[in-house]
mmCIF file of C-alpha atoms in Angstrom:
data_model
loop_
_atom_site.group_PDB
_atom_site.id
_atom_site.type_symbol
_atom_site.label_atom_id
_atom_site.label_comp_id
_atom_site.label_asym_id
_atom_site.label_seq_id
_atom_site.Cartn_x
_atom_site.Cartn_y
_atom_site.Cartn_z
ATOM 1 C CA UNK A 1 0.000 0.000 0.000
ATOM 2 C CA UNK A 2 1.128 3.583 -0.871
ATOM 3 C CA UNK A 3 0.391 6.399 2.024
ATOM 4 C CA UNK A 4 -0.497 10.135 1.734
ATOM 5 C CA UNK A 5 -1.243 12.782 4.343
ATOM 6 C CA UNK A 6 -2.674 16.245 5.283
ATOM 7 C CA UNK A 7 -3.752 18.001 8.363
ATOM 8 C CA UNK A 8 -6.927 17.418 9.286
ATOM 9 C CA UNK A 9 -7.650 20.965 10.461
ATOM 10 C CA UNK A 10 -8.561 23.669 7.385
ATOM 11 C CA UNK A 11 -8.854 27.104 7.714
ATOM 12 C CA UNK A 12 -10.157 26.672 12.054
ATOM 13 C CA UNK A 13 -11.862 23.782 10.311
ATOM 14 C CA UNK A 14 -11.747 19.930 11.203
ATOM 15 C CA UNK A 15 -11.686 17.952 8.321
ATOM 16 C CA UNK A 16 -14.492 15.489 10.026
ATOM 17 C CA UNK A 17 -14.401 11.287 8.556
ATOM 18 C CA UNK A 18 -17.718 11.975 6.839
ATOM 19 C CA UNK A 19 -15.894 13.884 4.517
ATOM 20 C CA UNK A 20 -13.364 11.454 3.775
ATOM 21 C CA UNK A 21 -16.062 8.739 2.812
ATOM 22 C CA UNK A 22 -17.713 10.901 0.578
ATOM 23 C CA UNK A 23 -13.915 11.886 -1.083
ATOM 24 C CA UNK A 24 -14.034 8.293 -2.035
ATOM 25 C CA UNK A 25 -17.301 8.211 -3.882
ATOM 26 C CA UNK A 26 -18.442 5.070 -5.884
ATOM 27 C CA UNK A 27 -14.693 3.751 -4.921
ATOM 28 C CA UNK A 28 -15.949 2.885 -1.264
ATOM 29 C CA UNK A 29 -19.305 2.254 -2.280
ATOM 30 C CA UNK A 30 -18.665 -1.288 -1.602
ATOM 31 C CA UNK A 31 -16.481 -1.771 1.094
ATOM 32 C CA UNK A 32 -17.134 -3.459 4.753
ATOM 33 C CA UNK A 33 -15.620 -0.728 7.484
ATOM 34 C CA UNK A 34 -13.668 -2.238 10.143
ATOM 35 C CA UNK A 35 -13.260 0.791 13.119
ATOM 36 C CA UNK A 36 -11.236 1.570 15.978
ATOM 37 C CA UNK A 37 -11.152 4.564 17.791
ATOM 38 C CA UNK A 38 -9.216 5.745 20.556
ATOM 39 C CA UNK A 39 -10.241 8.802 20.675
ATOM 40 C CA UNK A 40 -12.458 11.295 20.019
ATOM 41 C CA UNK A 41 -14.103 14.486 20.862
ATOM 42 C CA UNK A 42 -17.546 14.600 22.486
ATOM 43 C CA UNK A 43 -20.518 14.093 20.621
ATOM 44 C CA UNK A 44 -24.523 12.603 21.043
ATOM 45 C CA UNK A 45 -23.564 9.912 18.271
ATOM 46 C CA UNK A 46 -20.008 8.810 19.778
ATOM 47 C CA UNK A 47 -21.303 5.884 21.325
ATOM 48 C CA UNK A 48 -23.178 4.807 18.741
ATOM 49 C CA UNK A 49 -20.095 4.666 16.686
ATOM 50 C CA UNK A 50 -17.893 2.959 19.461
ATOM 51 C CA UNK A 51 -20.493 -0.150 19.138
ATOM 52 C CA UNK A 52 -19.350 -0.525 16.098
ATOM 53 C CA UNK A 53 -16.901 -3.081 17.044
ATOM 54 C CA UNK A 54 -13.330 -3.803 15.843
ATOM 55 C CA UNK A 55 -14.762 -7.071 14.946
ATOM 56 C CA UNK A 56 -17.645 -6.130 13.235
ATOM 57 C CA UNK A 57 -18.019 -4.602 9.614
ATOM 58 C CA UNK A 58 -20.380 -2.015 8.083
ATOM 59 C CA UNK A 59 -20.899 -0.802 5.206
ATOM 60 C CA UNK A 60 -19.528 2.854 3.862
ATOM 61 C CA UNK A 61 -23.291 4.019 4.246
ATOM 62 C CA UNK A 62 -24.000 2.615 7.639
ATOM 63 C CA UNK A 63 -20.207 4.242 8.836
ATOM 64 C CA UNK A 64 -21.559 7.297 6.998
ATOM 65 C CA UNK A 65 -24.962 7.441 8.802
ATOM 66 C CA UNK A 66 -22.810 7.016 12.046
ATOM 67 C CA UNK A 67 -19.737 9.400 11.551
ATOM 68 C CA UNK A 68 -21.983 12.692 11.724
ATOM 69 C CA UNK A 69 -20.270 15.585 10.586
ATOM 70 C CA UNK A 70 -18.907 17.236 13.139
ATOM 71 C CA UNK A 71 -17.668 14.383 14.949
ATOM 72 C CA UNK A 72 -13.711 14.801 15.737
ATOM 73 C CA UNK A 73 -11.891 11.679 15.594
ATOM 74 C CA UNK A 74 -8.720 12.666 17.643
ATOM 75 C CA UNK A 75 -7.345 9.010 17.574
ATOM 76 C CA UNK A 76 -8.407 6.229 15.480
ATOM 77 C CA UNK A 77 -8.126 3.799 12.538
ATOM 78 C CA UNK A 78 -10.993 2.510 9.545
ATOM 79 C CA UNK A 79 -10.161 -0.045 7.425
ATOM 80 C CA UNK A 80 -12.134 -0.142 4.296
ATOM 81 C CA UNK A 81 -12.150 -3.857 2.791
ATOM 82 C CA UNK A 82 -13.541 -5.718 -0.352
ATOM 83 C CA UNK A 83 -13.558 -9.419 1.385
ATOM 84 C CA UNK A 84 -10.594 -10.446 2.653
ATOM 85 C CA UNK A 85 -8.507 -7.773 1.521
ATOM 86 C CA UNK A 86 -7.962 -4.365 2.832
ATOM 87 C CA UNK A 87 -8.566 -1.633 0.308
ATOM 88 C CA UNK A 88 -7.806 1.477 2.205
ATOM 89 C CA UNK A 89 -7.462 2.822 5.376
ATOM 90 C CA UNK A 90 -7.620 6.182 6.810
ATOM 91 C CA UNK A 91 -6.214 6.991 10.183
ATOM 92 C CA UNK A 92 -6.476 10.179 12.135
ATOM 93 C CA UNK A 93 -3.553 11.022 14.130
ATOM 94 C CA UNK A 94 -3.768 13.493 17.114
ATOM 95 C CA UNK A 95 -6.638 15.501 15.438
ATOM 96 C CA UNK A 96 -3.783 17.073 13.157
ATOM 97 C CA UNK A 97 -3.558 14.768 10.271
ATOM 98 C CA UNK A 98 -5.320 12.061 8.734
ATOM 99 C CA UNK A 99 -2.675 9.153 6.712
ATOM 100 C CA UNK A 100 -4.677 7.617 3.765
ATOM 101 C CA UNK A 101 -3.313 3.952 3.067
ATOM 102 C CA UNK A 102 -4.651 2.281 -0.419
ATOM 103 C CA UNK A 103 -3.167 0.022 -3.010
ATOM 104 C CA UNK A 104 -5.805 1.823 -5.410
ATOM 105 C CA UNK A 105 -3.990 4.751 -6.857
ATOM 106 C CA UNK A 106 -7.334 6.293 -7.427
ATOM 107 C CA UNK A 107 -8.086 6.626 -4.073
ATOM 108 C CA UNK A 108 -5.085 8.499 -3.749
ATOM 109 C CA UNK A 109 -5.403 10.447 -6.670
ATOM 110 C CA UNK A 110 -9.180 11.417 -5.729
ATOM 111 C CA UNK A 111 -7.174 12.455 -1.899
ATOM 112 C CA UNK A 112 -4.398 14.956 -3.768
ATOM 113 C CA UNK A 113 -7.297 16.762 -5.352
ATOM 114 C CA UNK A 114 -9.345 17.479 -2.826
ATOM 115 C CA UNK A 115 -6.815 18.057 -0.777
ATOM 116 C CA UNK A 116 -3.505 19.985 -2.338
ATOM 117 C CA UNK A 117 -1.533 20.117 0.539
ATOM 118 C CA UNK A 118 -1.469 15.924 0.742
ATOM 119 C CA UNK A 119 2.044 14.540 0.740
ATOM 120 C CA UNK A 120 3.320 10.933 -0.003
ATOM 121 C CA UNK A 121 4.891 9.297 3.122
ATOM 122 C CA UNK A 122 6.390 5.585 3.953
ATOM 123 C CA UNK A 123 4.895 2.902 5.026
#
């Protein structure tokens, strides 16, 4: 997998996971979510999200419906997949940056435009 990232925080904005899913479009249409968090900022729906279990998988509509928009994940990790395989992952670190992961260079071609300031970094 090839990694970008970019600070999550945009003009006193933060750059919330909701937005990131719909960055992906029809590419993450299909994948199963897997979700950790560590943390996050508080908000009504938080819990709701943390029952989403590292175990269990939902779908990038369901994670959608759960990741409202102004939710601030400070700390955590989703991991898109297509069956057994991983297909991207985002991770937010600290609230300053989120790292997108993907073997798909259109997912990280689709991540440089909407966001210039993205930067390629090692895995």
């Amino acid at each position: 997998m090839r990694a970008l990232t970019f600070a999550a925080w945009r003009d006193g904005r933060y750059v919330p996971l909701a937005e990131l899913l719909v960055c992906l479009g029809g590419l993450g249409l299909d994948l199963r979510w897997q979700v950790q968090i560590d943390e996050a900022g508080p908000h009504p729906r938080y819990a709701e999200l943390l029952e989403t279990t590292p175990q269990a998988r939902v779908g990038t509509l369901e994670l959608l419906a759960l990741a409202a928009p102004d939710l601030q994940v400070i700390d955590g990790t989703f991991t898109g997949w297509v069956g057994g395989e991983p297909v991207v992952i985002l991770e937010a670190f600290d609230s300053t940056s989120w790292d997108v992961y993907s073997a798909d260079e259109r997912v990280l071609v689709e991540f440089r435009r909407r966001y210039p300031d993205a930067r390629d970094m090692p895995r």
